Short mmCIF file of C-alpha atoms in Angstrom, two decimals:
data_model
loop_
_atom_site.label_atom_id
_atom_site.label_comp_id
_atom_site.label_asym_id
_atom_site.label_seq_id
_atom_site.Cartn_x
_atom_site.Cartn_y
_atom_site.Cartn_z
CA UNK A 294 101.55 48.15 102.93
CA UNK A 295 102.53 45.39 100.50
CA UNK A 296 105.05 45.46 97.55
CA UNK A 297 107.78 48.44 97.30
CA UNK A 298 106.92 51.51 98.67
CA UNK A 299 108.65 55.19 98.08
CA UNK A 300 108.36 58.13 99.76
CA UNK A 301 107.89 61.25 98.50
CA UNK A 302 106.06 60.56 95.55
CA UNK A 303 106.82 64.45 94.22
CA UNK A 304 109.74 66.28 94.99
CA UNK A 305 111.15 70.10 94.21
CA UNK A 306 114.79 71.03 95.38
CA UNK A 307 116.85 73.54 95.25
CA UNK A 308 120.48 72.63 93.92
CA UNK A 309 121.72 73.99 97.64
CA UNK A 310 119.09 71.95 99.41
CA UNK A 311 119.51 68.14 101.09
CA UNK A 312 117.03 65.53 100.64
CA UNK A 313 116.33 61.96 101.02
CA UNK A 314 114.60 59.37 99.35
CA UNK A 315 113.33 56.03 100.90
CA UNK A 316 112.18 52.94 99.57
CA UNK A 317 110.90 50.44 101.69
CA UNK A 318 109.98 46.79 100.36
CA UNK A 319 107.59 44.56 102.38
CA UNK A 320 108.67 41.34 100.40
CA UNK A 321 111.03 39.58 102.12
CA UNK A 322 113.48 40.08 99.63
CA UNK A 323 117.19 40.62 100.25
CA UNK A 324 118.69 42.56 97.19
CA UNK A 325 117.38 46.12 95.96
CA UNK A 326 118.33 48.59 93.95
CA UNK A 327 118.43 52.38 93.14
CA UNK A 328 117.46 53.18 89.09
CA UNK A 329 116.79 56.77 87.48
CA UNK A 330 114.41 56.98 84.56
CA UNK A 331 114.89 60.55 82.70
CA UNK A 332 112.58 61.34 80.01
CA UNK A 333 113.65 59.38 76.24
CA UNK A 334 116.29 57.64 78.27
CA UNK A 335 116.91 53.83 78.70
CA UNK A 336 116.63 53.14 83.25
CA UNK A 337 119.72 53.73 84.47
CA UNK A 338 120.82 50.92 86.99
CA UNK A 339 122.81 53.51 89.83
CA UNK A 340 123.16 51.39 93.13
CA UNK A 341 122.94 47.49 94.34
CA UNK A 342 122.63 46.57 97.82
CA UNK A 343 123.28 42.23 98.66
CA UNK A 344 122.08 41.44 102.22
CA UNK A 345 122.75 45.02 103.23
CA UNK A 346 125.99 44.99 101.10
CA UNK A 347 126.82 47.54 98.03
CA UNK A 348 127.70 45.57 95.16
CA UNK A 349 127.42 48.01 92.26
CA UNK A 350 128.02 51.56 92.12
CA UNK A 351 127.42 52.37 88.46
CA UNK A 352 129.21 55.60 88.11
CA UNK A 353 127.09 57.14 90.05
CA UNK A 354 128.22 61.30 90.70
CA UNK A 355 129.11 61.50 94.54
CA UNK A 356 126.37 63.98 94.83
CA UNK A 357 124.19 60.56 95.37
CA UNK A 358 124.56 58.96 98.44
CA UNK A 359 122.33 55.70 99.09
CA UNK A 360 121.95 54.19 102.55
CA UNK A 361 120.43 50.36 102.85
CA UNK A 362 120.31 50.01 106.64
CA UNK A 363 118.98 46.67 106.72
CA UNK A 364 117.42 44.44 103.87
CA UNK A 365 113.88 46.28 103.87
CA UNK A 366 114.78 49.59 103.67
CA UNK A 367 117.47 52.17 101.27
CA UNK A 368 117.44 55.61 101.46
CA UNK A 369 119.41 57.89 98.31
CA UNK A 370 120.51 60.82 100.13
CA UNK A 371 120.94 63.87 97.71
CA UNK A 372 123.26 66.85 97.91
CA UNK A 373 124.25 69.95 95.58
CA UNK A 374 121.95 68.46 92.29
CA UNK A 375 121.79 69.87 89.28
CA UNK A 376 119.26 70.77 87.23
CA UNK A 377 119.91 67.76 84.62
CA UNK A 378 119.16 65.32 87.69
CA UNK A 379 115.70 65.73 87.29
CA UNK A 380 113.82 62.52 86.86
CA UNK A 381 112.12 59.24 88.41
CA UNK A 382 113.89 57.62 90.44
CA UNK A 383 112.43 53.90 90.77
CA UNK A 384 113.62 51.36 93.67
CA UNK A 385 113.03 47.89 93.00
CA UNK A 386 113.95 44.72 95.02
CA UNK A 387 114.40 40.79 93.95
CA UNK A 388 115.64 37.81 95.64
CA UNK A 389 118.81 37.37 95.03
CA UNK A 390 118.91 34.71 93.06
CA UNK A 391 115.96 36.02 90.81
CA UNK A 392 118.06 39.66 90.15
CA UNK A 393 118.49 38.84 86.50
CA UNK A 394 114.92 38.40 85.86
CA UNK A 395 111.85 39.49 87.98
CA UNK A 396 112.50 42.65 89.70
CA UNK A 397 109.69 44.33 91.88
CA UNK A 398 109.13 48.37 91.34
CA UNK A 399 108.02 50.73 93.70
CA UNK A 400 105.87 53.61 91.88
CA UNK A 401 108.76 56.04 92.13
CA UNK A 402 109.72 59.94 93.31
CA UNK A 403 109.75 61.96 90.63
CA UNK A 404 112.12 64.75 91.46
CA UNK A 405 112.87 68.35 89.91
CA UNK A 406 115.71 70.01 90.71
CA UNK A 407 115.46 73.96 90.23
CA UNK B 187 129.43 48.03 77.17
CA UNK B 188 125.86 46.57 76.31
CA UNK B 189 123.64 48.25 73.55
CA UNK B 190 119.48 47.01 73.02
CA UNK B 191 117.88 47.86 70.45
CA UNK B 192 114.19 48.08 69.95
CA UNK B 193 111.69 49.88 67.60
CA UNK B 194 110.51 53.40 69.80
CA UNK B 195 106.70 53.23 68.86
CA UNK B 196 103.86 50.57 67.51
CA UNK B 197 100.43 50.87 67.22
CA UNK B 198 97.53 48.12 66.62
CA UNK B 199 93.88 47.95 66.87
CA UNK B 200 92.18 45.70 69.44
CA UNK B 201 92.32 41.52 69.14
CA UNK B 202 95.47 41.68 66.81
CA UNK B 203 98.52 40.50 67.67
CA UNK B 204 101.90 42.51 68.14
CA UNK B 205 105.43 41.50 67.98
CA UNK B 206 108.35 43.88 69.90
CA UNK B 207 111.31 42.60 68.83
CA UNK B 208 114.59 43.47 71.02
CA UNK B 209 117.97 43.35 69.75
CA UNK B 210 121.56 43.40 71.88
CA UNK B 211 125.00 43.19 72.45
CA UNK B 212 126.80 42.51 75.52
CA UNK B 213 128.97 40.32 77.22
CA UNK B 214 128.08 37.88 80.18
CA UNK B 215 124.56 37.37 78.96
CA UNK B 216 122.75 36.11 81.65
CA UNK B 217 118.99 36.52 80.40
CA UNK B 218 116.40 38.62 78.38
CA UNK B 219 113.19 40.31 80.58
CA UNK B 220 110.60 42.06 79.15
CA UNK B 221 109.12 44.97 81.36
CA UNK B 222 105.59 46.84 81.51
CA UNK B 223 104.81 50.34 82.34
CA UNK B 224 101.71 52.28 82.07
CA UNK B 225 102.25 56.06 82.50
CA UNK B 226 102.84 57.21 85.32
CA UNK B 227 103.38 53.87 87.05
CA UNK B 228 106.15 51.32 87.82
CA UNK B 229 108.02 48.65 85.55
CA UNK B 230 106.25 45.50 86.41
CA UNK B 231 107.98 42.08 85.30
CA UNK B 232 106.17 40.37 82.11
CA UNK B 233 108.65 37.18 81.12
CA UNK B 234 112.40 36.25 81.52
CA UNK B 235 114.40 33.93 79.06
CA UNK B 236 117.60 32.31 79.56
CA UNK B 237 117.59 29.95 76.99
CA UNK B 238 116.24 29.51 73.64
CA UNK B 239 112.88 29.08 72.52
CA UNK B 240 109.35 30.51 73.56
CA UNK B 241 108.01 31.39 77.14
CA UNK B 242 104.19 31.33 76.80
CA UNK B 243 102.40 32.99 79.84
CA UNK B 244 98.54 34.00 78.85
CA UNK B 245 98.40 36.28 75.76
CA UNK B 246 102.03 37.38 76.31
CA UNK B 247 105.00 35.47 74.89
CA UNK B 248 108.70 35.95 75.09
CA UNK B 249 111.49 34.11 72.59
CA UNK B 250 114.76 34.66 72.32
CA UNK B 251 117.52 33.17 70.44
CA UNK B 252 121.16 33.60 72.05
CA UNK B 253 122.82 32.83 68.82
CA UNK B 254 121.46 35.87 66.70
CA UNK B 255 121.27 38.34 69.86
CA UNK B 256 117.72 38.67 69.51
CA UNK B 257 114.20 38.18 70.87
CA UNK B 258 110.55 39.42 70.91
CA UNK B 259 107.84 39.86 73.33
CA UNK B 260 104.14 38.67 71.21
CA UNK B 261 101.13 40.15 72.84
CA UNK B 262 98.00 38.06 71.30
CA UNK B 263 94.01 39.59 71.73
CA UNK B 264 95.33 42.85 72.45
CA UNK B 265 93.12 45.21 74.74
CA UNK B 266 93.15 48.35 75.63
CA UNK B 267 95.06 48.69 79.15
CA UNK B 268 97.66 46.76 77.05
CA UNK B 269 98.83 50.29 75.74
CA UNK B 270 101.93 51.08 77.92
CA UNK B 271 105.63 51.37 77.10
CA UNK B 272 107.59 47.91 77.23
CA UNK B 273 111.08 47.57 77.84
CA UNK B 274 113.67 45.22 77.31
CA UNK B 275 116.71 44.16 79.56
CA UNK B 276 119.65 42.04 79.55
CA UNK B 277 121.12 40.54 82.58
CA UNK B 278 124.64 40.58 81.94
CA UNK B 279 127.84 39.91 83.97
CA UNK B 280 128.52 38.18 87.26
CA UNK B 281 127.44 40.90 89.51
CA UNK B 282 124.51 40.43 91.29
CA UNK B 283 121.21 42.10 89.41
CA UNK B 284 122.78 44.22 86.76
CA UNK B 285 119.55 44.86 84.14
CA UNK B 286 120.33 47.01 81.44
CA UNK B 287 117.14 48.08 79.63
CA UNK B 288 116.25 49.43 76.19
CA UNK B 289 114.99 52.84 75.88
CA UNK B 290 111.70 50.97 75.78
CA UNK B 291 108.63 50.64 72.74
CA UNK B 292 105.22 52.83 73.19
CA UNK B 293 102.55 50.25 72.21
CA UNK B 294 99.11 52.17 71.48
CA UNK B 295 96.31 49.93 71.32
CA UNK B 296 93.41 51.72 68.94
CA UNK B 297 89.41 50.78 69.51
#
């Protein structure tokens, strides 16, 4: 595997159900983030991780939970949704030094909440 | 808060040349990227400028001017797979990686 990966591609939940989305990057890089891109809508920065460390939490409903056990990996665990939280969601990692500029994408879970 | 600005759709015909021009306002500027993505795929880096003037990398140029808030993103020889949405994004404050992005432009490239 090379670049950002994210698993599951496709996903359909229930607003009872829990899921979890994970990103791994294969890049050697040591910040990521979490972003959701809803249809006509800007990306959304929601979480950044620093060497395993949450640095931003961008008002992010508590529904969203992300997990970054170690500098390769982050997880968004996801609880109660609503309908409206439908979208992509998009990791992406950078060095840290390079955050303001070249950020690396994984392809992205695109989600539907019923 | 941060706004961008940039126009929501452009078309052109293969080999011209199209500008995207990106507007903002923000505080902390710490940088203008331009982004790429095709349908259905991910938002892959194009050019970054943190200070004034013109980035040149292939057909694809970035300028931006810090004074007026502004910049562009020039495709030159345009071709087909060019057609894709491109996004702007500001770099802004002193945490660590905060982008803010446009709501992006739809570039169609005709035959």
């Amino acid at each position: 595997e090379t670049g950002v990966t994210q698993t599951p591609r496709h996903l359909v939940m229930g607003m009872t159900n829990k899921k979890s989305l994970k990103c791994e990057q294969h890049l050697g890089h040591n910040a990521m983030y979490w972003y959701k891109q809803s249809a006509k809508k800007p990306l959304e920065l929601m979480f950044v991780y620093n060497f395993k460390e949450q640095t931003e939490n961008n008002s992010v409903p508590s529904r969203f939970s992300p997990e970054c056990p170690n500098s390769s990996h982050l997880f968004l665990h996801l609880h109660t949704l609503q309908p409206e939280d439908s979208a992509l969601y998009l990791c992406a990692s950078s060095q840290a030094r390079d955050s303001y500029n070249e950020q690396f994408f994984g392809p992205g879970t695109r989600l539907t909440v019923l | 808060g941060q706004s961008l600005e940039q126009p929501s759709e452009v078309t052109a015909v293969e080999g011209a040349i199209v500008q995207i021009n990106c507007t903002y306002q923000t505080s902390g500027f710490y940088g203008l990227s331009w982004y790429q993505q095709h349908d259905g795929g991910a938002p892959t880096f194009l050019s970054y400028n943190a200070l004034d003037g013109l980035e040149e990398t292939g057909r694809f140029s970035s300028f931006l001017s810090r004074s007026d808030s502004y910049g562009y993103l020039l495709l030159q020889e345009l071709q087909m797979k060019d057609s894709a949405s491109y996004f702007c994004a500001v770099g802004r404050g002193s945490t660590l990686g905060r982008l803010y992005f446009g709501r992006g432009t739809q570039l169609t490239v005709w035959p």
